[in-house]
Coordinates of C-alpha atoms in Angstrom, one line a residue:
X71 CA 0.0 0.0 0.0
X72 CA 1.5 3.7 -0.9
X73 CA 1.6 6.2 1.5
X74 CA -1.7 7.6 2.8
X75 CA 0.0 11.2 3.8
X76 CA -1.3 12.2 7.2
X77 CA -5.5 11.7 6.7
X78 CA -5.6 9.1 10.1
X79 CA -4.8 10.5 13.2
X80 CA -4.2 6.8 15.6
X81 CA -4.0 6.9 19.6
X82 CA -2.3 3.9 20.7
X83 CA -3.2 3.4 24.4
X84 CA -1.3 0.3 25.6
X85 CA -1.6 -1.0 29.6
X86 CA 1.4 0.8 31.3
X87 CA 4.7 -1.7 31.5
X88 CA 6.9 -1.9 29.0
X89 CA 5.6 -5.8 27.6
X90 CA 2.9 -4.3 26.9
X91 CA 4.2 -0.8 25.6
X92 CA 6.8 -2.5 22.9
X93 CA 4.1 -4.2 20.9
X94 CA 1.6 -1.0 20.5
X95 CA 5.3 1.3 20.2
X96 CA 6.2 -0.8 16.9
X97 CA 2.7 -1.4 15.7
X98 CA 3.0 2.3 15.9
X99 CA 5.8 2.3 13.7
X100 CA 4.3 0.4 11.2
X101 CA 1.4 2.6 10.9
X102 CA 3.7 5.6 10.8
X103 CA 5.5 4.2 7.9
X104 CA 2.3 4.0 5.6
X105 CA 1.1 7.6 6.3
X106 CA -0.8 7.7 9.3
X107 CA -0.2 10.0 12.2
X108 CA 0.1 8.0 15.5
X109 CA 0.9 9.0 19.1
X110 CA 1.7 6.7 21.8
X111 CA -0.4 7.9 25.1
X112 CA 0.9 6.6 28.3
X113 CA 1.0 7.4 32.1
X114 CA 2.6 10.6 33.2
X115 CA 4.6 8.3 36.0
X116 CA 5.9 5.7 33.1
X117 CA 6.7 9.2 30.9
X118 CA 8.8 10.1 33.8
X119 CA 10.3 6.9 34.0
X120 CA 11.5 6.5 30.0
X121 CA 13.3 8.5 27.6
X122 CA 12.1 7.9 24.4
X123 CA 13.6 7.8 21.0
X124 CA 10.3 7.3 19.0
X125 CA 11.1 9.6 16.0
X126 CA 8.1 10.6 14.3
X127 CA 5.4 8.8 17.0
X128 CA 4.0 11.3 19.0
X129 CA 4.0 10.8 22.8
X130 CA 1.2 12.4 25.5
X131 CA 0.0 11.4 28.9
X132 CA -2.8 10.5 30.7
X133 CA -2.8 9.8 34.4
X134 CA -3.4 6.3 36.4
X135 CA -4.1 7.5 39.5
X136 CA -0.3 6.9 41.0
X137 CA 1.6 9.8 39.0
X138 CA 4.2 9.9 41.4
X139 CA 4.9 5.8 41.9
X140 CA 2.6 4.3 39.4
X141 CA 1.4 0.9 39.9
X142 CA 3.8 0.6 43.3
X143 CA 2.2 2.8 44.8
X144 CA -1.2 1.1 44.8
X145 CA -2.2 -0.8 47.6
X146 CA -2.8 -4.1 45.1
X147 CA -3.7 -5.0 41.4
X148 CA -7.5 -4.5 42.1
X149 CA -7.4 -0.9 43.6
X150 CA -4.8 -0.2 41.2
X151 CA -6.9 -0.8 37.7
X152 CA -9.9 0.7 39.7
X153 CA -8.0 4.4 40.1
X154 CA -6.8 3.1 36.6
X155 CA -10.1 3.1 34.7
X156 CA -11.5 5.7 36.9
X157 CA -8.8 8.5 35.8
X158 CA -7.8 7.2 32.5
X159 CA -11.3 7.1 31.5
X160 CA -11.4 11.4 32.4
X161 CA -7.7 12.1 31.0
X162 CA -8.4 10.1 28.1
X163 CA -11.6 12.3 27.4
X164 CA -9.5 15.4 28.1
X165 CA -6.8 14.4 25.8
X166 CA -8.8 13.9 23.1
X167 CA -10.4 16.9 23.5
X168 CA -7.0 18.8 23.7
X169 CA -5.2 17.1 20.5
X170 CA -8.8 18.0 18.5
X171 CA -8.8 21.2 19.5
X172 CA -5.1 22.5 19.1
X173 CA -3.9 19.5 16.8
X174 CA -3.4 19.7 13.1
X175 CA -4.5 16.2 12.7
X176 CA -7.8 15.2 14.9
X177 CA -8.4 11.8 16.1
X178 CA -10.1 9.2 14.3
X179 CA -9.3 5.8 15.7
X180 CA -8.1 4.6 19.4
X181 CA -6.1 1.1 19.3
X182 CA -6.4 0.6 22.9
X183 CA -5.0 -2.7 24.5
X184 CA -7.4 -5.4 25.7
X185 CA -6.4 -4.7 29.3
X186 CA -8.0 -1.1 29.0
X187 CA -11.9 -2.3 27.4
X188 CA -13.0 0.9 29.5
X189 CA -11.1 2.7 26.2
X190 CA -13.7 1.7 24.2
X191 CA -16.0 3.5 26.1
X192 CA -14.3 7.2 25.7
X193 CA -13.9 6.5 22.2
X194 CA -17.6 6.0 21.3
X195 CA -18.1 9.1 23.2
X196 CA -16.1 10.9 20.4
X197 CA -17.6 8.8 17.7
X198 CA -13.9 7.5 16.8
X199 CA -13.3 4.2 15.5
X200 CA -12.5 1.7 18.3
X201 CA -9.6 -1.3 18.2
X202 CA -8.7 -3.9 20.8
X203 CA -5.0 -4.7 20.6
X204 CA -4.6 -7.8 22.3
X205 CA -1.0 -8.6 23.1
X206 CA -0.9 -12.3 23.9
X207 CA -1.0 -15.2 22.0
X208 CA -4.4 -15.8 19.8
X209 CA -4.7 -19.0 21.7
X210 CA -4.5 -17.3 24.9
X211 CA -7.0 -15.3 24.2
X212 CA -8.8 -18.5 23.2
X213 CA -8.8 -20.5 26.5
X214 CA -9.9 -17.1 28.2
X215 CA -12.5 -16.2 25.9
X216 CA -14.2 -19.6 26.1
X217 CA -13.9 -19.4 29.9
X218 CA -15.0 -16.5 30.7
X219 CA -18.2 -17.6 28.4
X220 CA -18.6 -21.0 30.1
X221 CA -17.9 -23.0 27.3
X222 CA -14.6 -24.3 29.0
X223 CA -15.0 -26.0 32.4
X224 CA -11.6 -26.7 33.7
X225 CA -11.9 -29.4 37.1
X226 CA -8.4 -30.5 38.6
X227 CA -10.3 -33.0 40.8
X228 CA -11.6 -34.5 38.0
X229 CA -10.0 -38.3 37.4
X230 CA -11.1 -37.8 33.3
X231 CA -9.2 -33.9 33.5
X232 CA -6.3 -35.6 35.1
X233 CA -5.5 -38.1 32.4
X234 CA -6.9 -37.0 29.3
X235 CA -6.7 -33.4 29.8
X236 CA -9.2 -31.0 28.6
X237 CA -10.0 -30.5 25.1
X238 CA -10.6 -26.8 23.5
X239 CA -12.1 -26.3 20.4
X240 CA -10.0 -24.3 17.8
X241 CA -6.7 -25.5 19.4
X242 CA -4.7 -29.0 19.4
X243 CA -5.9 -31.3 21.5
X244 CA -5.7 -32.4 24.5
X245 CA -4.1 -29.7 26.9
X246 CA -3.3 -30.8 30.3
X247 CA -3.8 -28.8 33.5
X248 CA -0.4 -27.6 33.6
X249 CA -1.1 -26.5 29.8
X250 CA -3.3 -24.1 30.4
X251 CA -2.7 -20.1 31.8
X252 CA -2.4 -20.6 35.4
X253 CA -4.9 -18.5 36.9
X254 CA -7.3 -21.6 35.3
X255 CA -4.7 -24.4 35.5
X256 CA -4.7 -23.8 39.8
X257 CA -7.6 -22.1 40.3
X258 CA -8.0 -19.7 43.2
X259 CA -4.6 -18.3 41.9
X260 CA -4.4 -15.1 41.2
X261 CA -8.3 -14.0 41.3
X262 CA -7.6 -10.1 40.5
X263 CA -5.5 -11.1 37.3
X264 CA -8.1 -13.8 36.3
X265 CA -10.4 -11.1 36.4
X266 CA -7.9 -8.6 34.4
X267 CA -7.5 -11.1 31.7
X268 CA -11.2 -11.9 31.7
X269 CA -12.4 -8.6 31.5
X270 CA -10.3 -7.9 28.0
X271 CA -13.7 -9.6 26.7
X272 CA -16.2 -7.8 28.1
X273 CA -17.1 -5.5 25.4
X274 CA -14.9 -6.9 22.2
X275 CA -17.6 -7.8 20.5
X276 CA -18.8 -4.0 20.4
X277 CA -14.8 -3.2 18.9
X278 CA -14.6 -1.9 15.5
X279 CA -11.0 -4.2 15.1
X280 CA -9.6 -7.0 17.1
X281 CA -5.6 -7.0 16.2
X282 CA -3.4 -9.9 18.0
X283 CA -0.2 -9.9 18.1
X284 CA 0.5 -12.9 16.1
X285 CA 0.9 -14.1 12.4
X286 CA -1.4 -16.0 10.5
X287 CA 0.7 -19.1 9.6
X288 CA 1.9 -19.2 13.3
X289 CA -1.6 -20.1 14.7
X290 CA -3.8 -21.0 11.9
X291 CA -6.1 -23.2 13.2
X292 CA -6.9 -21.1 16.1
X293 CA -6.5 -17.9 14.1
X294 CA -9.7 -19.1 11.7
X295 CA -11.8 -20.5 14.6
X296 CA -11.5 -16.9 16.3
X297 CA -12.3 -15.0 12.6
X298 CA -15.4 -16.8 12.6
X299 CA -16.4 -15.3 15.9
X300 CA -15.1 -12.3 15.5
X301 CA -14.9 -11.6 11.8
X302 CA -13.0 -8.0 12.7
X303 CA -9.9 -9.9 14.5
X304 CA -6.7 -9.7 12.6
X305 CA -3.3 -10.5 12.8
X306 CA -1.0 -7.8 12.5
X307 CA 2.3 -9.5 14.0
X308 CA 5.2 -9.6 15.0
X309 CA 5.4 -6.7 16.5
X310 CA 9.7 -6.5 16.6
X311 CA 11.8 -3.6 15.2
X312 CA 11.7 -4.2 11.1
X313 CA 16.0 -4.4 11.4
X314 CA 15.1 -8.0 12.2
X315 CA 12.2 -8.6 9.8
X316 CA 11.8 -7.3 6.9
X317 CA 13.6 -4.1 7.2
X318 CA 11.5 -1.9 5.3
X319 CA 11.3 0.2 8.0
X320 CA 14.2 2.7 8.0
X321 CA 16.3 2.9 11.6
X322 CA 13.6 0.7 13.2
X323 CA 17.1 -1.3 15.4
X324 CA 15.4 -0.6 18.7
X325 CA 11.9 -0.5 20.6
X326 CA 13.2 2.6 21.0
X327 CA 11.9 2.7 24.8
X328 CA 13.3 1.4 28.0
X329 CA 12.5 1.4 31.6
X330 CA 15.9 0.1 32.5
X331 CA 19.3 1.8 31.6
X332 CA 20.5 0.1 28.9
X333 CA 24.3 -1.0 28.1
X334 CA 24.5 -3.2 25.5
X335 CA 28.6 -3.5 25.1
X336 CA 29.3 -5.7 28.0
X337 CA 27.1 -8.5 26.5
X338 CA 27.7 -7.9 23.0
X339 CA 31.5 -7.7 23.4
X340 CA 31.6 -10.9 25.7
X341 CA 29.4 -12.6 22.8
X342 CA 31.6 -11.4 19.8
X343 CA 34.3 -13.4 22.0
X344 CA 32.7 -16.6 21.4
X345 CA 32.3 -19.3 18.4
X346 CA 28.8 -19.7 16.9
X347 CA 25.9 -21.5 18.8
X348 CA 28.1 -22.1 21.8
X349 CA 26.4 -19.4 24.1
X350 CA 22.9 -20.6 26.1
X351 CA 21.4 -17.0 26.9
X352 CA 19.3 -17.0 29.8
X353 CA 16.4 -14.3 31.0
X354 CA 12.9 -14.2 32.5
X355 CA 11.8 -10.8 31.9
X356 CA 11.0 -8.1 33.6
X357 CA 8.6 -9.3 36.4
X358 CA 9.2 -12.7 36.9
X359 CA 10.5 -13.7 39.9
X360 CA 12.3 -17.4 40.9
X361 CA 12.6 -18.3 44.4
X362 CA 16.5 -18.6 45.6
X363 CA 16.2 -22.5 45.6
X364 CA 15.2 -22.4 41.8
X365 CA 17.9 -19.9 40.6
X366 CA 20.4 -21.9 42.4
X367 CA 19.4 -25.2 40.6
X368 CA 19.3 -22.9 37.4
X369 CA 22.9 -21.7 38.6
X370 CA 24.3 -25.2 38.5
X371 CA 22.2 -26.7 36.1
X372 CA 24.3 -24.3 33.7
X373 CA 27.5 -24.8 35.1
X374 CA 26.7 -28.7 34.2
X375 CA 26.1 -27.8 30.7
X376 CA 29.6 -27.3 29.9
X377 CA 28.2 -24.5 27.1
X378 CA 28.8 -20.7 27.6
X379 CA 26.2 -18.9 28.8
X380 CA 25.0 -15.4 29.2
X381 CA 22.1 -15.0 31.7
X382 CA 20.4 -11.8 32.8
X383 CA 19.6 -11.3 36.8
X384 CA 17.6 -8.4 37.7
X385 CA 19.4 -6.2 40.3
X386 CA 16.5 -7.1 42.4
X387 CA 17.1 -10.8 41.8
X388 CA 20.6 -11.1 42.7
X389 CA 20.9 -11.5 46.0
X390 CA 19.6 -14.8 45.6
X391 CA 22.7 -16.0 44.1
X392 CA 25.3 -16.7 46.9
X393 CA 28.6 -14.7 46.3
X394 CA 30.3 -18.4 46.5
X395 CA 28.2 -19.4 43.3
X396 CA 29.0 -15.7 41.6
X397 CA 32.6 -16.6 42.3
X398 CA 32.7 -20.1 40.5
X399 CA 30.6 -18.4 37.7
X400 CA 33.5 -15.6 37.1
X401 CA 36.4 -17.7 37.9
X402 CA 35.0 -20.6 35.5
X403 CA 35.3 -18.4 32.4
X404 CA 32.1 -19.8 31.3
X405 CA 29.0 -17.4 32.0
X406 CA 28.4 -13.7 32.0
X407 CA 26.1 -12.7 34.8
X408 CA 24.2 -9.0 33.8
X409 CA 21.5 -7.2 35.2
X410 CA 20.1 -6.1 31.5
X411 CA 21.3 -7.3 27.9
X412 CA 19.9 -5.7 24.7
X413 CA 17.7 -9.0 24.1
X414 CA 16.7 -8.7 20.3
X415 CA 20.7 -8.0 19.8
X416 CA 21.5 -10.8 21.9
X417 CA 19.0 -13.3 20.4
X418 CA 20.0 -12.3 16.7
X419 CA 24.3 -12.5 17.8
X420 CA 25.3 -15.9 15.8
X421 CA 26.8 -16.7 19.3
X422 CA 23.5 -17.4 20.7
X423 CA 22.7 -21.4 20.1
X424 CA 19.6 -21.8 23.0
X425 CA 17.2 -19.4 24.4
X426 CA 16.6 -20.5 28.4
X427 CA 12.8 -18.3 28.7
X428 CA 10.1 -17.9 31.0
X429 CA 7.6 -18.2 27.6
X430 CA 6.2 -14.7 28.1
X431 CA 4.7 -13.7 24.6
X432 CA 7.0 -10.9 23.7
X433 CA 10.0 -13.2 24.0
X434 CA 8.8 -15.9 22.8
X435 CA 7.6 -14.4 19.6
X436 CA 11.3 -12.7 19.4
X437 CA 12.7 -16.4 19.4
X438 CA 10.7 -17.9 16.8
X439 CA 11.0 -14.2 14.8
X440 CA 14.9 -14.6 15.1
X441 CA 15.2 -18.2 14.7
X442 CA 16.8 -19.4 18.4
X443 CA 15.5 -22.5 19.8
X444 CA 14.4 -22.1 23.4
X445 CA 14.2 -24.1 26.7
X446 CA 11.2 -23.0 28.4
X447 CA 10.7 -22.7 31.7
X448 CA 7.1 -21.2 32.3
X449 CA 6.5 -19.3 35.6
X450 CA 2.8 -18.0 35.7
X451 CA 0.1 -16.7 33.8
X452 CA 0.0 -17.4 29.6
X453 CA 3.6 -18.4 29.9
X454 CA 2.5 -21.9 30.5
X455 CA 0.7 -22.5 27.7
X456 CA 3.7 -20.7 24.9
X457 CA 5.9 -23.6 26.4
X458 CA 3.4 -26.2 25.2
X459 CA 3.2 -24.6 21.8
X460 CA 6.9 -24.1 21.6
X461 CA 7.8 -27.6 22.3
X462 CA 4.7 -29.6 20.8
X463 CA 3.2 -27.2 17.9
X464 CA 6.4 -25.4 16.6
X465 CA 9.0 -27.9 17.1
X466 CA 11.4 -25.6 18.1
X467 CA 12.7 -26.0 21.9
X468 CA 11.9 -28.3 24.8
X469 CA 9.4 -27.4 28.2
X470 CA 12.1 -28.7 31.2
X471 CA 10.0 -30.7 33.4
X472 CA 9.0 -29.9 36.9
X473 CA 9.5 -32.3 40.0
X474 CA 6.7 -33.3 41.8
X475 CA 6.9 -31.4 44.6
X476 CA 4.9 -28.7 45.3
X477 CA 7.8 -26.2 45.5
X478 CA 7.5 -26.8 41.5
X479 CA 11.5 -26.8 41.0
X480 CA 13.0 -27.6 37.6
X481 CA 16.5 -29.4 38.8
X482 CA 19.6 -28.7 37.8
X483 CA 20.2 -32.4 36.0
X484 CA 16.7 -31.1 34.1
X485 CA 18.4 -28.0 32.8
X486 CA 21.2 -29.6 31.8
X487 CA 19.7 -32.1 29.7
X488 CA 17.2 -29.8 28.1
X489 CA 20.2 -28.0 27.3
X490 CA 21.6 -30.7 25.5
X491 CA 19.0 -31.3 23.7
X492 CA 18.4 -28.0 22.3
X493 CA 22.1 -27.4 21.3
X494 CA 23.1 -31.0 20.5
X495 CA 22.5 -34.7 18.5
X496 CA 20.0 -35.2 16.1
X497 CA 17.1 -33.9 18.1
X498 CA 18.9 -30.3 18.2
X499 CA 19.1 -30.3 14.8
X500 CA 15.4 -30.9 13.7
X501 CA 14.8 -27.9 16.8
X502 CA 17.1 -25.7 14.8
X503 CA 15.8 -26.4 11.7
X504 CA 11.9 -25.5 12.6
X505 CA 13.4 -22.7 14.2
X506 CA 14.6 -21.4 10.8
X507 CA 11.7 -22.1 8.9
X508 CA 9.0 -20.0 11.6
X509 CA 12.1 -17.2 11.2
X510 CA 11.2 -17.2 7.6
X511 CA 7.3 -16.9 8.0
X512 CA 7.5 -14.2 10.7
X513 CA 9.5 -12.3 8.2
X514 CA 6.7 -13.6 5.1
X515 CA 4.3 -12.3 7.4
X516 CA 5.4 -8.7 7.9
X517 CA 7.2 -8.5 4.6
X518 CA 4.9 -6.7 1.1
X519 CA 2.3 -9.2 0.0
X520 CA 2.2 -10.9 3.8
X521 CA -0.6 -11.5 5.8
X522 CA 0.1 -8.5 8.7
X523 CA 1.1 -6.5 6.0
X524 CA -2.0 -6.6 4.0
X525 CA -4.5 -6.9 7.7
X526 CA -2.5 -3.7 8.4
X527 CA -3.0 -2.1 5.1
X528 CA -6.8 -3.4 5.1
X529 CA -7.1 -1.2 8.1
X530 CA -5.6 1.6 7.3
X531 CA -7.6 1.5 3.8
X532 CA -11.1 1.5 6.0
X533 CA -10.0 4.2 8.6
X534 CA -9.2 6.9 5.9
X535 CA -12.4 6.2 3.8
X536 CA -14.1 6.4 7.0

């Protein structure tokens, strides 16, 4: 599609923390690269918190509630997205208001993420078009969207649940319990986040657009069971810079926003050091948490490896590790320890043989984007159920195992031989070979003539005619 010039005006509103902001800050991008106008719109506390290099992306606030702490500062999750709703709902308004009044291009369209369905309600009191942006996996939003509407009934204590597992139509059958997202895999977990997730259905059906960050080829079957339900849901992903797609996006290296302060030559000069697919690269994001049992296990599992390895331990993580255990890591000459790597740099190094993930959906879809087999090891929430997908449906990593405990701790022996098999023998290969081909399709997918290319386009076509 040829440049529209500026006839759109987009407000992306994504849920305030950065796994959510990346997706709607390069979905941005790609909009901005067709001719639209778009602004990111975030909380005054996370604008305080960034410096953004977003080039021609537009960036104003609204407020949460918590200006000066942000979601800290609440007293929990449930009292937080109350204040959340309550005042983003008014700033939102006033926003709008402001940019239509003194702005050279007036708002037409809110893509607002699923978390926020209280967005859809300020922009019908504009009369602007209304999109849901949901940010997980289509088949997470799946297993939620047939919970919420009863058609999934999910009962550990059930003896056929236990052994057969619980079937879900438009996905591969069967899942087990520990398949599933884990607010409906141990029930009772969680309740204000069941609820979060739960509520990104509320009012979908009343959306204008339903984009996932996904691509077609990556979850067909569930992709066409959802289009039949909601024939406005398309694909639009993967949402990663376009330097690692299909770079038709000029100086699009970066997300372009961090809340931690980057410094990305420590990692990349320790990786330029090292022979290709030697190095297992290890991180769990930016909210998971292992107890100090489980990152020593993890500690030794990769020691046992014998295989180089770079891992990433939040500064609010590493006083788990015992200085003895940072001591034999350093004076092994065999692992990097960092409190932040530039992951899409990292992932793409030829160094990098093995991705060792906690499964959320942004890394996840940077793996298979960038071709790195993973070892998962799923903490909470959707996480659970990418780690089925990667391992059983793409082919291209392993889930380690958890012993039967209820402390729920992967082993060391259990790293070390998903590790091996991942980055080793025949089995390693066949991993690194599906790894290749999704690489391919994610870049098919974003590339002219691809699927998100053309939903995108699609979109944009209907917005400006509107």
């Amino acid at each position: 599609m040829e440049k529209v010039g500026k006839r759109g005006h987009v407000l992306l509103l994504p849920y305030p923390s950065q796994g959510h902001i990346n997706p709607s800050l390069q979905f941005a991008k790609r909009l901005v690269s067709k001719g639209l106008k778009a602004t990111l719109v975030t909380t005054i506390f996370i604008a305080k918190s960034i410096r953004p290099e977003l080039g021609p992306i537009g960036v104003e606030t609204i407020s949460d509630g918590y200006d000066d702490g942000g979601f800290a500062k609440a007293d929990s999750i449930q009292s937080y997205l109350k204040r959340l709703e309550t005042v983003g709902s008014v700033t939102l308004a006033e926003l709008i208001k402001k940019l239509n009044r003194f702005g050279a291009d007036p708002i037409n369209c809110i893509i607002y993420d699923a978390f926020l369905p209280w967005a859809l309600t300020v922009a019908r009191q504009f009369g602007l078009v209304g999109a849901a942006f949901f940010t997980q996996s289509c088949a997470v939003n799946n297993i939620y969207y047939q919970f919420g509407k009863g058609l999934l009934k999910v009962d550990p204590t059930s003896t056929t649940t236990r052994t057969s597992g619980v079937l879900i139509s438009g996905l591969p059958a069967p899942f087990q319990l520990s398949d599933l997202p884990s607010f409906l895999g141990v029930p009772g977990s969680y309740p204000a986040y069941l609820e979060l997730v739960l509520n990104q259905l509320i009012n979908v059906e009343e959306a204008d657009w339903i984009f996932v960050n996904t691509f077609d080829k990556l979850e067909l079957q569930v992709v066409d069971w959802m289009t039949k339900i909601f024939p406005v849901l398309r694909t639009i992903g993967p949402t990663i810079p376009s330097a690692y797609l299909d770079k038709q996006i000029e100086d699009d290296t970066d997300y372009g926003l961090n809340l931690y302060e980057p410094d990305s030559s420590i990692c990349m000069n320790w990786l330029s050091s090292r022979a290709t697919d030697t190095v297992v690269y290890v991180s769990f994001g930016s909210m998971a948490e292992l107890n100090k049992e489980q990152m020593e296990e993890l500690a030794m599992g990769l020691m046992g490896s014998n295989f180089y390895f770079l891992w990433v331990v939040r500064a609010s993580e590493e006083n788990k590790l015992s200085s003895k255990i940072l001591e034999d890591i350093k004076s092994a000459n065999q692992g990097l320890v960092v409190r932040w790597s530039p992951q899409l740099k990292v992932l793409s190094h030829e160094a990098v043989g093995c991705f060792i993930t906690h499964c959320g959906w942004n890394s996840t879809i940077e793996a298979l984007s960038l071709g790195v087999p993973m070892v998962g090891i799923p903490q909470w929430t959707d996480q659970t159920t990418n780690a089925k997908f990667v391992e059983d449906e793409w082919g291209v990593g392993v889930r380690a195992k958890v012993d039967d405990d209820e402390k729920g701790i992967t082993t060391r022996k259990e790293i070390e031989v998903c590790i091996r098999k991942v980055m080793e023998g025949e089995q390693g290969k066949e991993i690194k070979r599906n790894a290749n081909k999704w690489r391919k399709q994610a870049q098919e997918a974003v590339d002219v003539g691809g699927s998100s290319f053309q939903n995108i386009d699609e979109f944009i076509a209907k917005l400006i005619c509107s």
